PDB file of C-alpha atoms in Angstrom:
ATOM      1  CA  MET L   1     -29.759  -7.332  48.318  1.00  0.00           C
ATOM      2  CA  ALA L   2     -27.025  -7.084  46.521  1.00  0.00           C
ATOM      3  CA  VAL L   3     -26.554  -3.259  46.007  1.00  0.00           C
ATOM      4  CA  ALA L   4     -27.031  -2.493  49.592  1.00  0.00           C
ATOM      5  CA  ALA L   5     -23.776  -5.166  50.414  1.00  0.00           C
ATOM      6  CA  LEU L   6     -22.396  -2.760  48.047  1.00  0.00           C
ATOM      7  CA  VAL L   7     -22.792  -0.095  49.750  1.00  0.00           C
ATOM      8  CA  GLY L   8     -21.863  -1.940  53.325  1.00  0.00           C
ATOM      9  CA  GLU L   9     -18.285  -2.887  51.379  1.00  0.00           C
ATOM     10  CA  PHE L  10     -17.520   0.576  50.000  1.00  0.00           C
ATOM     11  CA  GLY L  11     -17.770   2.376  53.887  1.00  0.00           C
ATOM     12  CA  GLY L  12     -21.844   2.785  53.877  1.00  0.00           C
ATOM     13  CA  THR L  13     -23.725   3.658  56.957  1.00  0.00           C
ATOM     14  CA  GLU L  14     -26.709   1.956  58.338  1.00  0.00           C
ATOM     15  CA  THR L  15     -28.448   4.418  57.240  1.00  0.00           C
ATOM     16  CA  GLN L  16     -27.354   4.313  53.452  1.00  0.00           C
ATOM     17  CA  ILE L  17     -27.242   0.558  53.155  1.00  0.00           C
ATOM     18  CA  ALA L  18     -31.675   0.211  54.800  1.00  0.00           C
ATOM     19  CA  ALA L  19     -31.405   3.356  51.628  1.00  0.00           C
ATOM     20  CA  ALA L  20     -30.521   0.894  49.660  1.00  0.00           C
ATOM     21  CA  LEU L  21     -32.560  -1.372  50.707  1.00  0.00           C
ATOM     22  CA  LEU L  22     -35.161   0.413  49.778  1.00  0.00           C
ATOM     23  CA  HIS L  23     -33.700   2.267  46.419  1.00  0.00           C
ATOM     24  CA  ASP L  24     -35.769   1.174  44.056  1.00  0.00           C
ATOM     25  CA  THR L  25     -39.332   1.183  45.667  1.00  0.00           C
ATOM     26  CA  VAL L  26     -40.702   4.281  45.348  1.00  0.00           C
ATOM     27  CA  GLU L  27     -40.197   4.360  41.236  1.00  0.00           C
ATOM     28  CA  ASP L  28     -41.506   0.563  41.276  1.00  0.00           C
ATOM     29  CA  GLY L  29     -44.033   1.706  43.769  1.00  0.00           C
ATOM     30  CA  GLU L  30     -46.285   4.025  43.884  1.00  0.00           C
ATOM     31  CA  GLY L  31     -44.213   7.371  43.843  1.00  0.00           C
ATOM     32  CA  PHE L  32     -45.253  10.428  46.672  1.00  0.00           C
ATOM     33  CA  LYS L  33     -46.980   8.330  48.166  1.00  0.00           C
ATOM     34  CA  THR L  34     -44.884   5.235  48.958  1.00  0.00           C
ATOM     35  CA  LEU L  35     -41.041   7.791  50.111  1.00  0.00           C
ATOM     36  CA  SER L  36     -44.776   8.617  52.783  1.00  0.00           C
ATOM     37  CA  GLU L  37     -44.913   5.473  53.989  1.00  0.00           C
ATOM     38  CA  LEU L  38     -40.865   5.138  54.301  1.00  0.00           C
ATOM     39  CA  GLN L  39     -40.945   8.565  55.593  1.00  0.00           C
ATOM     40  CA  GLU L  40     -43.116   7.084  58.212  1.00  0.00           C
ATOM     41  CA  VAL L  41     -41.979   2.988  59.065  1.00  0.00           C
ATOM     42  CA  PHE L  42     -37.945   4.261  58.621  1.00  0.00           C
ATOM     43  CA  GLY L  43     -37.224   8.048  59.136  1.00  0.00           C
ATOM     44  CA  ASP L  44     -36.714  11.348  57.511  1.00  0.00           C
ATOM     45  CA  ARG L  45     -32.991  10.470  56.443  1.00  0.00           C
ATOM     46  CA  VAL L  46     -33.534   7.382  54.911  1.00  0.00           C
ATOM     47  CA  ALA L  47     -36.363   8.993  53.146  1.00  0.00           C
ATOM     48  CA  ASP L  48     -34.290  11.791  51.876  1.00  0.00           C
ATOM     49  CA  LEU L  49     -31.785   9.541  50.720  1.00  0.00           C
ATOM     50  CA  VAL L  50     -34.487   7.061  48.581  1.00  0.00           C
ATOM     51  CA  HIS L  51     -35.812   9.982  47.268  1.00  0.00           C
ATOM     52  CA  MET L  52     -32.105  11.284  45.363  1.00  0.00           C
ATOM     53  CA  CYS L  53     -31.551   8.313  44.513  1.00  0.00           C
ATOM     54  CA  SER L  54     -34.664   7.430  41.950  1.00  0.00           C
ATOM     55  CA  ASP L  55     -35.467   9.208  38.710  1.00  0.00           C
ATOM     56  CA  ALA L  56     -39.903   9.086  38.530  1.00  0.00           C
ATOM     57  CA  PHE L  57     -42.213   9.565  41.258  1.00  0.00           C
ATOM     58  CA  VAL L  58     -45.469   9.346  38.567  1.00  0.00           C
ATOM     59  CA  HIS L  59     -46.986   5.860  36.781  1.00  0.00           C
ATOM     60  CA  PRO L  60     -46.473   6.520  34.110  1.00  0.00           C
ATOM     61  CA  LYS L  61     -43.333   7.099  33.780  1.00  0.00           C
ATOM     62  CA  PRO L  62     -41.759  10.095  32.107  1.00  0.00           C
ATOM     63  CA  PRO L  63     -40.427   9.285  28.184  1.00  0.00           C
ATOM     64  CA  TRP L  64     -37.457   7.129  29.340  1.00  0.00           C
ATOM     65  CA  ARG L  65     -35.144   9.580  27.641  1.00  0.00           C
ATOM     66  CA  GLU L  66     -35.953  12.115  28.743  1.00  0.00           C
ATOM     67  CA  ARG L  67     -36.121  11.101  32.208  1.00  0.00           C
ATOM     68  CA  LYS L  68     -32.594   9.208  31.823  1.00  0.00           C
ATOM     69  CA  GLU L  69     -31.047  12.876  31.097  1.00  0.00           C
ATOM     70  CA  GLN L  70     -32.818  14.776  33.850  1.00  0.00           C
ATOM     71  CA  TYR L  71     -31.588  12.030  36.294  1.00  0.00           C
ATOM     72  CA  ILE L  72     -27.614  11.914  34.884  1.00  0.00           C
ATOM     73  CA  GLU L  73     -28.012  16.060  34.980  1.00  0.00           C
ATOM     74  CA  GLN L  74     -29.169  16.311  38.829  1.00  0.00           C
ATOM     75  CA  THR L  75     -27.373  13.555  39.883  1.00  0.00           C
ATOM     76  CA  LYS L  76     -23.693  16.088  39.569  1.00  0.00           C
ATOM     77  CA  THR L  77     -24.733  17.792  42.410  1.00  0.00           C
ATOM     78  CA  LEU L  78     -26.244  15.639  44.862  1.00  0.00           C
ATOM     79  CA  PRO L  79     -24.249  14.391  48.119  1.00  0.00           C
ATOM     80  CA  PRO L  80     -21.926  11.585  48.463  1.00  0.00           C
ATOM     81  CA  GLU L  81     -24.224   9.777  50.966  1.00  0.00           C
ATOM     82  CA  ALA L  82     -26.913   9.699  48.156  1.00  0.00           C
ATOM     83  CA  LYS L  83     -23.613   9.374  45.228  1.00  0.00           C
ATOM     84  CA  LEU L  84     -22.230   5.812  47.826  1.00  0.00           C
ATOM     85  CA  ILE L  85     -25.934   3.992  46.172  1.00  0.00           C
ATOM     86  CA  ILE L  86     -26.142   5.368  43.395  1.00  0.00           C
ATOM     87  CA  ALA L  87     -22.979   4.269  42.153  1.00  0.00           C
ATOM     88  CA  ALA L  88     -23.555   1.039  43.967  1.00  0.00           C
ATOM     89  CA  ASP L  89     -26.906   1.037  41.361  1.00  0.00           C
ATOM     90  CA  LYS L  90     -25.299   1.401  38.242  1.00  0.00           C
ATOM     91  CA  LEU L  91     -22.070  -0.934  39.648  1.00  0.00           C
ATOM     92  CA  HIS L  92     -23.807  -4.298  40.647  1.00  0.00           C
ATOM     93  CA  ASN L  93     -26.273  -3.160  37.499  1.00  0.00           C
ATOM     94  CA  ALA L  94     -23.522  -3.074  35.057  1.00  0.00           C
ATOM     95  CA  SER L  95     -21.611  -6.163  36.869  1.00  0.00           C
ATOM     96  CA  THR L  96     -24.985  -8.330  35.687  1.00  0.00           C
ATOM     97  CA  THR L  97     -25.437  -7.218  32.417  1.00  0.00           C
ATOM     98  CA  LEU L  98     -21.179  -8.320  32.117  1.00  0.00           C
ATOM     99  CA  ARG L  99     -22.524 -11.345  33.041  1.00  0.00           C
ATOM    100  CA  ASP L 100     -25.835 -11.539  31.898  1.00  0.00           C
ATOM    101  CA  MET L 101     -23.796 -10.467  28.356  1.00  0.00           C
ATOM    102  CA  ARG L 102     -21.779 -13.703  28.711  1.00  0.00           C
ATOM    103  CA  THR L 103     -24.433 -16.528  28.946  1.00  0.00           C
ATOM    104  CA  ASP L 104     -26.752 -14.248  26.240  1.00  0.00           C
ATOM    105  CA  GLY L 105     -24.800 -12.188  23.650  1.00  0.00           C
ATOM    106  CA  ASN L 106     -26.324  -9.379  22.643  1.00  0.00           C
ATOM    107  CA  ALA L 107     -29.836 -10.590  22.997  1.00  0.00           C
ATOM    108  CA  VAL L 108     -29.117  -8.755  26.283  1.00  0.00           C
ATOM    109  CA  TRP L 109     -30.120  -5.114  25.111  1.00  0.00           C
ATOM    110  CA  GLU L 110     -33.650  -6.433  24.194  1.00  0.00           C
ATOM    111  CA  ARG L 111     -34.648  -5.831  27.888  1.00  0.00           C
ATOM    112  CA  PHE L 112     -33.224  -2.413  28.712  1.00  0.00           C
ATOM    113  CA  ASN L 113     -35.764   0.445  26.992  1.00  0.00           C
ATOM    114  CA  GLY L 114     -32.573   2.195  25.971  1.00  0.00           C
ATOM    115  CA  GLY L 115     -31.071  -0.843  23.814  1.00  0.00           C
ATOM    116  CA  ARG L 116     -27.700  -1.148  23.531  1.00  0.00           C
ATOM    117  CA  GLU L 117     -26.542   2.749  22.157  1.00  0.00           C
ATOM    118  CA  GLY L 118     -28.982   3.746  25.353  1.00  0.00           C
ATOM    119  CA  SER L 119     -27.317   1.718  27.638  1.00  0.00           C
ATOM    120  CA  LEU L 120     -24.048   2.065  26.986  1.00  0.00           C
ATOM    121  CA  TRP L 121     -24.984   5.598  27.116  1.00  0.00           C
ATOM    122  CA  VAL L 122     -26.515   5.457  30.420  1.00  0.00           C
ATOM    123  CA  TYR L 123     -24.094   3.991  32.777  1.00  0.00           C
ATOM    124  CA  ASP L 124     -21.213   6.570  30.675  1.00  0.00           C
ATOM    125  CA  GLU L 125     -23.328   9.644  31.679  1.00  0.00           C
ATOM    126  CA  MET L 126     -23.522   8.421  35.145  1.00  0.00           C
ATOM    127  CA  LEU L 127     -19.997   7.662  35.788  1.00  0.00           C
ATOM    128  CA  ARG L 128     -19.642  11.348  34.222  1.00  0.00           C
ATOM    129  CA  SER L 129     -22.275  12.512  36.506  1.00  0.00           C
ATOM    130  CA  LEU L 130     -21.168  10.261  40.422  1.00  0.00           C
ATOM    131  CA  SER L 131     -17.707  11.394  39.409  1.00  0.00           C
ATOM    132  CA  GLN L 132     -18.454  15.125  39.442  1.00  0.00           C
ATOM    133  CA  ASP L 133     -16.787  16.557  42.146  1.00  0.00           C
ATOM    134  CA  TRP L 134     -16.561  13.268  44.313  1.00  0.00           C
ATOM    135  CA  GLN L 135     -14.026  10.769  44.250  1.00  0.00           C
ATOM    136  CA  HIS L 136     -14.927   7.585  46.109  1.00  0.00           C
ATOM    137  CA  PRO L 137     -12.683   3.905  45.472  1.00  0.00           C
ATOM    138  CA  ILE L 138     -16.435   2.397  43.528  1.00  0.00           C
ATOM    139  CA  LEU L 139     -16.299   4.370  41.413  1.00  0.00           C
ATOM    140  CA  ALA L 140     -13.301   2.806  39.826  1.00  0.00           C
ATOM    141  CA  HIS L 141     -14.476  -0.570  40.164  1.00  0.00           C
ATOM    142  CA  LEU L 142     -17.620   1.289  37.832  1.00  0.00           C
ATOM    143  CA  ALA L 143     -15.739   2.164  35.305  1.00  0.00           C
ATOM    144  CA  ASP L 144     -14.036  -0.639  35.006  1.00  0.00           C
ATOM    145  CA  VAL L 145     -17.102  -2.542  34.730  1.00  0.00           C
ATOM    146  CA  VAL L 146     -18.504  -0.035  31.933  1.00  0.00           C
ATOM    147  CA  ASP L 147     -15.235  -0.875  30.219  1.00  0.00           C
ATOM    148  CA  ALA L 148     -16.111  -4.741  30.038  1.00  0.00           C
ATOM    149  CA  LEU L 149     -19.347  -4.108  29.299  1.00  0.00           C
ATOM    150  CA  HIS L 150     -18.006  -1.730  26.324  1.00  0.00           C
ATOM    151  CA  ARG L 151     -16.310  -3.985  24.707  1.00  0.00           C
ATOM    152  CA  ALA L 152     -18.061  -7.045  25.264  1.00  0.00           C
ATOM    153  CA  ALA L 153     -20.750  -5.144  23.666  1.00  0.00           C
ATOM    154  CA  GLY L 154     -18.167  -5.188  20.594  1.00  0.00           C
ATOM    155  CA  ASP L 155     -17.738  -1.224  21.501  1.00  0.00           C
ATOM    156  CA  ALA L 156     -14.407  -0.644  20.782  1.00  0.00           C
ATOM    157  CA  GLY L 157     -15.026   3.203  22.168  1.00  0.00           C
ATOM    158  CA  ALA L 158     -14.460   2.497  25.757  1.00  0.00           C
ATOM    159  CA  LYS L 159     -15.004   5.205  27.603  1.00  0.00           C
ATOM    160  CA  HIS L 160     -12.918   5.381  30.950  1.00  0.00           C
ATOM    161  CA  GLY L 161      -9.496   2.504  30.280  1.00  0.00           C
TER     162      GLY L 161
END
């Protein structure tokens, strides 16, 4: 819901908002079977956007680092409609992680496959990838939260500010 709200706040269409609501269903569901069901119920465009926002379609998922590297690379060339959803997802995730760090400290990193270093790397690289051939106000907000996350994690080398 939060990702869909962010997409709406940053000018997304109803189609983008619907895709934002569904953005994790393929990864967390049954991959291409779930995607096919989304297409039947919500139409081609929503399904296409969800497909572009997904980094895995099989279970078990490919290794974490390999999957993230491929997804980061593919994100560079996605259309702006998909980039807005992905940026909203990353903004929400980074904001939630920052909030949780303020209450739970560095223990928050134990929740993530990439740990502290991998998680910060993903946020940095996703921000760069999303910024490729696309300018949008949401990117400034994402950069601010990623910088704050670096600072809270004790990383003096915050990358965006």
